[in-house]
mmCIF file of C-alpha atoms and ligand atoms in Angstrom:
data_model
loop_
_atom_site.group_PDB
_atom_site.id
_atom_site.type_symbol
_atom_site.label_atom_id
_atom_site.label_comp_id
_atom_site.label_asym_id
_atom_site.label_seq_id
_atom_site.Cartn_x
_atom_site.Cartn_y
_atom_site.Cartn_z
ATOM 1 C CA UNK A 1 53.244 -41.252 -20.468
ATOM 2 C CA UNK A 2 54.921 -42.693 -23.466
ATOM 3 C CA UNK A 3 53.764 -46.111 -24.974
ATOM 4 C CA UNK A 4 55.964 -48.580 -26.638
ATOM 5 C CA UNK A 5 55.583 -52.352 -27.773
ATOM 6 C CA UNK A 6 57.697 -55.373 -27.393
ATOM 7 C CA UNK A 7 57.626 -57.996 -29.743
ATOM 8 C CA UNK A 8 59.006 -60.877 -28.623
ATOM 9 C CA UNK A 9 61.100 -63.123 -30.711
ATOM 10 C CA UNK A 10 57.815 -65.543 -30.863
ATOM 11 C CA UNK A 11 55.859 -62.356 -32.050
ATOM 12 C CA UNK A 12 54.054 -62.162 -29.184
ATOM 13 C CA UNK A 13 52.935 -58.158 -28.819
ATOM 14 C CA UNK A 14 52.884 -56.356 -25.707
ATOM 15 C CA UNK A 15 52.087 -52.980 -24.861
ATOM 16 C CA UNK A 16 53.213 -50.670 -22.236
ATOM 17 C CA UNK A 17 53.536 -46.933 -20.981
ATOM 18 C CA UNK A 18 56.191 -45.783 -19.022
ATOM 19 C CA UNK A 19 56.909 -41.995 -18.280
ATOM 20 C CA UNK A 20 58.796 -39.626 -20.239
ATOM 21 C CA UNK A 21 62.584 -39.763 -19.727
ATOM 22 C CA UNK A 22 62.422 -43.408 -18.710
ATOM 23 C CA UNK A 23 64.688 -45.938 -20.628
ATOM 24 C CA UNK A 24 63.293 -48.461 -22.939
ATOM 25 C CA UNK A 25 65.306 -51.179 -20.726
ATOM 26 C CA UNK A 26 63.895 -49.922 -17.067
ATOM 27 C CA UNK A 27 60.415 -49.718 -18.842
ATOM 28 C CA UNK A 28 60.801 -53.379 -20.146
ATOM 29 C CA UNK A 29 61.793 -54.374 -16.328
ATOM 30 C CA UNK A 30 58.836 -52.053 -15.060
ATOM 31 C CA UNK A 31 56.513 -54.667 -17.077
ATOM 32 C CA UNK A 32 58.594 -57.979 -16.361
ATOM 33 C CA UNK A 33 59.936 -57.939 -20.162
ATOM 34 C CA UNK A 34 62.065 -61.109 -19.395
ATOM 35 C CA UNK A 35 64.422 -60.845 -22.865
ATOM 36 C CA UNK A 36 65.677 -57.982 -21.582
ATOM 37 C CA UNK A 37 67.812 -58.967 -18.115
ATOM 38 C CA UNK A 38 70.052 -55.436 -18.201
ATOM 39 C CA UNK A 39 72.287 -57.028 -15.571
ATOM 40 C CA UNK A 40 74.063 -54.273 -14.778
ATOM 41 C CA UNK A 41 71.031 -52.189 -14.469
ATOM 42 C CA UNK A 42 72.080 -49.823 -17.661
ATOM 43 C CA UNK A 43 75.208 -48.908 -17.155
ATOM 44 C CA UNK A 44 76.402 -50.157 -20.735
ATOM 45 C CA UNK A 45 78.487 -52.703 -19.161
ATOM 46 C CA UNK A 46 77.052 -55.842 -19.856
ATOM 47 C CA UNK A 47 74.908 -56.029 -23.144
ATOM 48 C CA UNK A 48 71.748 -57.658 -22.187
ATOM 49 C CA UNK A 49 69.381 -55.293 -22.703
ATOM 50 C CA UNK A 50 69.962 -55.844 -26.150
ATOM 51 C CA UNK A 51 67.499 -55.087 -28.177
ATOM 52 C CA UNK A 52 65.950 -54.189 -32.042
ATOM 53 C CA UNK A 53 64.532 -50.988 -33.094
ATOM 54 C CA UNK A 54 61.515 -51.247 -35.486
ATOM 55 C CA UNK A 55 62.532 -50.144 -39.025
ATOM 56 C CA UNK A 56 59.763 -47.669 -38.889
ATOM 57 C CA UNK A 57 61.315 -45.818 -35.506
ATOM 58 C CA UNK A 58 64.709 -46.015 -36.248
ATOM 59 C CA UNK A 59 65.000 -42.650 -37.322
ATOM 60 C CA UNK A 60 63.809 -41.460 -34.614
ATOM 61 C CA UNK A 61 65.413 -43.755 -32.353
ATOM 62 C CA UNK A 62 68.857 -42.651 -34.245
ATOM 63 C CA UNK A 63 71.832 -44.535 -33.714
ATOM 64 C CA UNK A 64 74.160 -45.718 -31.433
ATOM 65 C CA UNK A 65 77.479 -43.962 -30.029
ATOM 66 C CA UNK A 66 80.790 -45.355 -30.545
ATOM 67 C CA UNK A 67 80.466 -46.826 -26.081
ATOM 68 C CA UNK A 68 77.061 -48.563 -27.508
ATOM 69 C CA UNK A 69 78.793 -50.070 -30.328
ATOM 70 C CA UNK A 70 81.480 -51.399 -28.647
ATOM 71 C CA UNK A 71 79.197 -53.005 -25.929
ATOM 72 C CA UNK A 72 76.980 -54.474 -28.527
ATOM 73 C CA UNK A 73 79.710 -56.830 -29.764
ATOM 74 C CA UNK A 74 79.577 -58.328 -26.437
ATOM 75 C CA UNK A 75 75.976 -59.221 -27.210
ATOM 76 C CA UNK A 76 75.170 -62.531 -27.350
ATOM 77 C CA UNK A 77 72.329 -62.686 -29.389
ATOM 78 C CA UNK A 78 72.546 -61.906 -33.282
ATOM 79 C CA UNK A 79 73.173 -58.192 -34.627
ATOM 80 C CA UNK A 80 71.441 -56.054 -36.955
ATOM 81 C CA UNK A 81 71.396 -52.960 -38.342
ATOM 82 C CA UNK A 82 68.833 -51.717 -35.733
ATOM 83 C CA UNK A 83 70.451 -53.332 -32.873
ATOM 84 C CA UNK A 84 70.355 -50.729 -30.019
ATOM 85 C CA UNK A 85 70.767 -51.480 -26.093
ATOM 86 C CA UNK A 86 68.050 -50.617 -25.052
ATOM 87 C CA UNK A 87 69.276 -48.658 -21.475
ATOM 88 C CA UNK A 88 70.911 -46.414 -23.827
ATOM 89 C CA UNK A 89 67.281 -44.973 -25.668
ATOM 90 C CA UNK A 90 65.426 -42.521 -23.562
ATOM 91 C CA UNK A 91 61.782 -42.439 -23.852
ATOM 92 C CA UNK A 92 60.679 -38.651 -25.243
ATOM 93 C CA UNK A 93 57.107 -37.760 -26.784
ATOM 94 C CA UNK A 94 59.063 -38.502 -30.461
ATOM 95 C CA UNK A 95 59.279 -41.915 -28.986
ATOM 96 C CA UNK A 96 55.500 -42.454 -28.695
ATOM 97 C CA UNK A 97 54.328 -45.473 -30.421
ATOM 98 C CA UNK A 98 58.061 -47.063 -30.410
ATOM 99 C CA UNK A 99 57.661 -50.478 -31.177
ATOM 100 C CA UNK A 100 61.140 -53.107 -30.175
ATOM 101 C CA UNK A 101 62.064 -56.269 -31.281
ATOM 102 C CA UNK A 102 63.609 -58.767 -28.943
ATOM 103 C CA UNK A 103 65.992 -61.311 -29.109
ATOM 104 C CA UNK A 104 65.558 -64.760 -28.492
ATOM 105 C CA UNK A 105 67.100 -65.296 -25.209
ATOM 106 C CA UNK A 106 70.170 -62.767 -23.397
ATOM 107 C CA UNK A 107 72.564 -65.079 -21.168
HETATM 108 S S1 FES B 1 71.627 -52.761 -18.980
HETATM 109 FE FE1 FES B 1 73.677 -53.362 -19.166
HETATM 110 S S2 FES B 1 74.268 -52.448 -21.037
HETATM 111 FE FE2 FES B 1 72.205 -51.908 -20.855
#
């Protein structure tokens, strides 16, 4: 199992397991993470599973493919540098200990 922490935009902490191979976004809906409402259940059509990679993780986490980018601009919640959606990051040992930052609210 692989554990990761959401941090919600309040900073309220909460962490989770989920196993190995298992996206960040179906792990957040596995443990009722409401910011993330992945409406089109990670497909990378839809953009709201948006979500923020810690600065610490990002290297591991790496960065986005040209598909991602163009569905984050559909986001509706602010980007950043770290902005990743999160049905796009598969969970992997590296991964262990990922902390994510999430938006305010995903419409
Ligand atoms: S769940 Fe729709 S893009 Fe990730």
């Amino acid at each position: 199992m692989i554990e990761l922490t959401f941090v919600g935009a309040d900073g309220a902490r909460k962490t989770v397991t989920a196993p190995e191979g298992t996206s960040v976004m179906q792990a957040a809906r596995d443990h009722d993470i409401e910011a993330i409402r992945a409406e089109c259940g990670g497909a990378m059509a839809c953009a709201t599973c948006h979500c923020y990679v810690d600065d610490a993780d990002a290297g591991k986490v790496g960065t986005a493919c040209e598909d991602e980018r163009d569905m984050l601009d559909f986001a509706e919640t602010e980007l950043r540098e770290t902005s990743r959606l999160s049905c796009q990051i598969r969970l992997t040992p590296a991964l262990n200990g990922l902390t994510v930052h999430l938006p305010d609210a995903q419409i």
